[in-house]
Short mmCIF file of N, CA and C in Angstrom, two decimals:
data_model
loop_
_atom_site.label_atom_id
_atom_site.label_comp_id
_atom_site.label_asym_id
_atom_site.label_seq_id
_atom_site.Cartn_x
_atom_site.Cartn_y
_atom_site.Cartn_z
N UNK L 1 0.82 -1.33 0.09
CA UNK L 1 0.12 -0.32 -0.15
C UNK L 1 0.89 1.52 -0.03
N UNK L 2 0.41 1.81 -0.97
CA UNK L 2 1.18 3.82 -0.80
C UNK L 2 0.59 4.99 0.07
N UNK L 3 0.78 5.65 0.50
CA UNK L 3 0.67 6.57 0.95
C UNK L 3 0.60 7.81 0.43
N UNK L 4 -0.94 8.68 0.62
CA UNK L 4 -1.16 9.36 -0.73
C UNK L 4 -2.04 10.18 0.18
N UNK L 5 -2.33 11.77 -0.08
CA UNK L 5 -2.67 12.63 -0.07
C UNK L 5 -3.39 13.06 -0.85
N UNK L 6 -5.48 13.24 -0.22
CA UNK L 6 -6.07 13.87 -1.91
C UNK L 6 -6.29 15.04 -1.31
N UNK L 7 -6.94 16.21 -2.04
CA UNK L 7 -7.57 17.16 -1.54
C UNK L 7 -9.33 17.34 -3.28
N UNK L 8 -9.73 18.31 -2.29
CA UNK L 8 -10.97 18.29 -2.99
C UNK L 8 -10.55 19.30 -3.58
N UNK L 9 -11.05 19.59 -5.55
CA UNK L 9 -10.97 20.26 -5.80
C UNK L 9 -12.14 21.80 -6.28
N UNK L 10 -13.33 21.30 -5.98
CA UNK L 10 -14.45 21.62 -5.88
C UNK L 10 -15.74 20.74 -6.06
N UNK L 11 -16.66 21.40 -6.07
CA UNK L 11 -17.98 20.67 -6.85
C UNK L 11 -18.09 20.82 -8.06
N UNK L 12 -18.45 19.27 -8.25
CA UNK L 12 -19.00 19.68 -9.56
C UNK L 12 -20.42 20.74 -9.89
N UNK L 13 -21.06 20.61 -11.02
CA UNK L 13 -22.47 21.47 -11.50
C UNK L 13 -23.44 21.12 -10.59
N UNK L 14 -23.90 20.13 -10.60
CA UNK L 14 -24.78 19.45 -10.55
C UNK L 14 -25.09 18.12 -9.29
N UNK L 15 -24.18 18.62 -8.63
CA UNK L 15 -23.82 17.37 -7.32
C UNK L 15 -25.10 16.36 -7.27
N UNK L 16 -24.85 15.33 -6.57
CA UNK L 16 -26.15 14.65 -6.32
C UNK L 16 -26.60 15.46 -4.91
N UNK L 17 -25.88 15.45 -4.63
CA UNK L 17 -25.94 16.02 -3.06
C UNK L 17 -25.39 16.85 -2.53
N UNK L 18 -26.50 18.12 -2.57
CA UNK L 18 -26.21 19.78 -3.01
C UNK L 18 -25.68 20.03 -2.03
N UNK L 19 -26.29 19.94 -0.30
CA UNK L 19 -25.47 20.80 0.52
C UNK L 19 -24.11 19.68 1.03
N UNK L 20 -23.61 18.80 0.21
CA UNK L 20 -22.64 17.51 0.32
C UNK L 20 -21.20 18.98 1.12
N UNK L 21 -20.49 18.79 2.48
CA UNK L 21 -19.50 18.63 2.56
C UNK L 21 -18.68 18.69 2.37
N UNK L 22 -18.37 17.20 1.62
CA UNK L 22 -17.82 15.82 2.36
C UNK L 22 -16.22 16.60 1.99
N UNK L 23 -14.91 16.28 2.37
CA UNK L 23 -14.00 16.53 1.91
C UNK L 23 -13.66 18.19 1.67
N UNK L 24 -14.18 19.13 2.24
CA UNK L 24 -13.99 20.53 2.63
C UNK L 24 -13.24 20.57 3.59
N UNK L 25 -13.25 19.41 4.97
CA UNK L 25 -13.54 19.37 5.94
C UNK L 25 -11.80 20.04 6.63
N UNK L 26 -10.98 19.19 5.75
CA UNK L 26 -9.03 19.84 6.05
C UNK L 26 -9.01 20.14 3.70
N UNK L 27 -7.47 21.13 4.29
CA UNK L 27 -7.32 20.98 3.06
C UNK L 27 -6.80 20.25 2.09
N UNK L 28 -5.70 18.41 2.79
CA UNK L 28 -5.90 17.43 2.41
C UNK L 28 -6.41 16.12 3.04
N UNK L 29 -7.13 15.04 2.89
CA UNK L 29 -7.12 14.22 4.14
C UNK L 29 -6.23 12.80 3.26
N UNK L 30 -5.11 12.36 4.10
CA UNK L 30 -4.24 11.68 4.01
C UNK L 30 -4.62 10.01 4.09
N UNK L 31 -3.83 9.21 3.41
CA UNK L 31 -4.92 7.96 3.88
C UNK L 31 -3.41 6.32 2.96
N UNK L 32 -4.15 5.17 3.24
CA UNK L 32 -3.61 4.49 2.33
C UNK L 32 -4.14 3.89 1.29
N UNK L 33 -3.22 4.46 0.09
CA UNK L 33 -3.81 4.04 -1.17
C UNK L 33 -3.92 1.94 -1.88
N UNK L 34 -5.27 1.86 -2.34
CA UNK L 34 -5.01 0.49 -2.53
C UNK L 34 -5.41 0.41 -3.92
N UNK L 35 -5.76 1.18 -4.44
CA UNK L 35 -6.78 1.08 -5.96
C UNK L 35 -6.98 2.08 -6.59
N UNK L 36 -6.86 2.18 -8.26
CA UNK L 36 -7.30 3.37 -8.54
C UNK L 36 -8.56 3.61 -9.28
N UNK L 37 -9.61 4.96 -8.43
CA UNK L 37 -10.60 5.14 -9.23
C UNK L 37 -11.44 4.43 -9.98
N UNK L 38 -12.35 4.22 -9.67
CA UNK L 38 -13.28 2.99 -11.12
C UNK L 38 -14.41 3.27 -11.11
N UNK L 39 -14.62 3.85 -12.12
CA UNK L 39 -16.60 4.35 -12.67
C UNK L 39 -16.99 3.42 -12.02
N UNK L 40 -18.59 3.93 -11.12
CA UNK L 40 -19.18 3.12 -10.35
C UNK L 40 -18.91 2.72 -9.03
N UNK L 41 -17.77 3.52 -8.82
CA UNK L 41 -17.10 2.61 -7.35
C UNK L 41 -16.70 4.19 -6.62
N UNK L 42 -16.70 3.98 -5.12
CA UNK L 42 -16.59 4.57 -3.95
C UNK L 42 -15.10 4.51 -4.62
N UNK L 43 -14.28 5.68 -3.69
CA UNK L 43 -12.71 5.83 -4.26
C UNK L 43 -12.71 6.48 -2.73
N UNK L 44 -11.82 5.26 -1.98
CA UNK L 44 -11.30 4.95 -0.43
C UNK L 44 -9.58 5.00 -0.40
N UNK L 45 -9.65 5.91 0.73
CA UNK L 45 -8.14 5.94 0.94
C UNK L 45 -8.26 5.56 2.30
N UNK L 46 -7.55 4.40 2.96
CA UNK L 46 -7.75 3.79 4.25
C UNK L 46 -6.94 4.68 5.64
N UNK L 47 -7.65 4.69 6.22
CA UNK L 47 -7.31 5.29 7.24
C UNK L 47 -5.35 5.24 7.99
N UNK L 48 -5.12 6.11 8.47
CA UNK L 48 -3.57 6.37 8.89
C UNK L 48 -3.36 5.86 10.50
N UNK L 49 -4.81 6.99 11.19
CA UNK L 49 -5.32 7.17 12.27
C UNK L 49 -6.12 7.75 12.36
N UNK L 50 -6.87 8.19 14.33
CA UNK L 50 -7.82 8.77 14.67
C UNK L 50 -7.75 10.48 13.86
N UNK L 51 -6.65 10.79 13.85
CA UNK L 51 -6.46 11.79 13.96
C UNK L 51 -7.17 12.63 12.83
N UNK L 52 -7.67 14.13 12.65
CA UNK L 52 -8.73 14.55 11.98
C UNK L 52 -8.64 14.23 10.34
N UNK L 53 -7.70 14.18 9.97
CA UNK L 53 -7.04 14.27 8.28
C UNK L 53 -6.41 13.22 8.20
N UNK L 54 -6.31 12.43 8.81
CA UNK L 54 -5.68 10.98 8.38
C UNK L 54 -6.57 9.69 8.54
N UNK L 55 -7.62 9.89 8.93
CA UNK L 55 -8.81 8.95 8.67
C UNK L 55 -9.37 8.67 7.75
N UNK L 56 -8.86 8.80 6.62
CA UNK L 56 -8.40 8.60 5.31
C UNK L 56 -10.12 9.10 4.68
N UNK L 57 -10.38 8.75 3.86
CA UNK L 57 -11.60 9.28 2.56
C UNK L 57 -12.28 7.97 2.16
N UNK L 58 -13.89 8.64 2.35
CA UNK L 58 -14.59 7.74 0.72
C UNK L 58 -15.58 8.15 0.13
N UNK L 59 -15.52 8.21 -0.97
CA UNK L 59 -16.02 9.72 -1.81
C UNK L 59 -17.34 8.56 -2.24
N UNK L 60 -18.27 9.91 -2.82
CA UNK L 60 -19.73 9.41 -3.95
C UNK L 60 -18.89 8.05 -5.23
N UNK L 61 -19.41 7.65 -5.68
CA UNK L 61 -18.96 6.78 -6.89
C UNK L 61 -18.50 7.85 -7.70
N UNK L 62 -17.83 6.91 -8.12
CA UNK L 62 -16.56 7.95 -9.41
C UNK L 62 -17.38 7.72 -10.77
N UNK L 63 -17.46 9.06 -11.49
CA UNK L 63 -18.34 9.18 -12.89
C UNK L 63 -17.24 9.28 -13.97
N UNK L 64 -15.70 10.04 -12.89
CA UNK L 64 -15.45 10.18 -14.92
C UNK L 64 -14.13 10.08 -14.01
N UNK L 65 -13.00 10.05 -14.84
CA UNK L 65 -11.48 9.73 -14.68
C UNK L 65 -10.15 10.56 -15.55
N UNK L 66 -9.75 11.87 -14.97
CA UNK L 66 -8.83 12.66 -16.18
C UNK L 66 -7.51 12.17 -15.64
N UNK L 67 -7.29 12.67 -16.66
CA UNK L 67 -5.44 12.84 -15.79
C UNK L 67 -5.11 13.35 -14.93
N UNK L 68 -3.46 13.88 -14.33
CA UNK L 68 -2.69 13.97 -13.63
C UNK L 68 -3.71 13.63 -12.18
N UNK L 69 -4.20 12.46 -11.83
CA UNK L 69 -5.26 12.09 -10.93
C UNK L 69 -6.01 12.65 -10.46
N UNK L 70 -6.97 13.20 -11.35
CA UNK L 70 -8.13 14.35 -11.17
C UNK L 70 -9.33 13.18 -11.20
N UNK L 71 -10.68 13.12 -10.48
CA UNK L 71 -11.26 12.39 -10.95
C UNK L 71 -12.85 13.21 -10.30
N UNK L 72 -13.78 12.94 -11.21
CA UNK L 72 -15.31 13.52 -10.92
C UNK L 72 -15.73 12.29 -9.96
N UNK L 73 -16.61 12.88 -9.16
CA UNK L 73 -17.36 11.80 -8.40
C UNK L 73 -19.12 12.51 -8.48
N UNK L 74 -20.13 12.03 -7.66
CA UNK L 74 -21.33 12.48 -8.55
C UNK L 74 -21.23 13.61 -7.20
N UNK L 75 -20.29 14.35 -6.81
CA UNK L 75 -20.66 15.46 -6.19
C UNK L 75 -19.23 16.18 -6.09
N UNK L 76 -17.94 15.63 -6.02
CA UNK L 76 -16.92 16.08 -5.60
C UNK L 76 -15.87 16.31 -7.06
N UNK L 77 -14.63 16.96 -7.27
CA UNK L 77 -13.68 16.58 -8.00
C UNK L 77 -12.65 16.46 -7.28
N UNK L 78 -11.92 15.17 -7.69
CA UNK L 78 -10.69 14.98 -6.74
C UNK L 78 -9.37 15.14 -6.96
N UNK L 79 -7.96 15.39 -6.67
CA UNK L 79 -6.79 15.02 -6.83
C UNK L 79 -6.31 14.08 -5.96
N UNK L 80 -5.20 13.55 -6.20
CA UNK L 80 -5.22 12.44 -5.06
C UNK L 80 -3.11 12.57 -5.40
N UNK L 81 -2.40 12.42 -4.47
CA UNK L 81 -0.60 12.88 -5.02
C UNK L 81 -0.51 11.24 -3.66
N UNK L 82 0.47 10.25 -4.63
CA UNK L 82 1.52 9.59 -3.61
C UNK L 82 2.12 10.53 -2.96
N UNK L 83 2.32 10.29 -1.70
CA UNK L 83 3.82 11.12 -0.53
C UNK L 83 4.90 9.94 -0.27
N UNK L 84 5.57 10.31 0.11
CA UNK L 84 6.05 9.26 0.98
C UNK L 84 6.62 9.32 2.75
N UNK L 85 6.10 10.97 3.26
CA UNK L 85 5.78 10.33 4.11
C UNK L 85 4.82 11.50 5.03
N UNK L 86 4.35 12.14 5.95
CA UNK L 86 3.48 12.58 6.57
C UNK L 86 4.41 13.87 6.70
#
């Protein structure tokens, strides 16, 4: 497993949950990367600790995958990057 940080870049134009602020609670969320985003599935980073931004993240289902580790979900646009350490 690789260590990753993910950032919410923005909300999509017509989010499934208009009032969702998931992903906005920290500039980056940290976790362990298990697999690439897959259309129709949630993207999951598994937790490192109980610390706020290190609890990992589970997005709404992925609807589009772009270059540079950017992907769109039903609610948001995210970008992740692999990191060596926290």
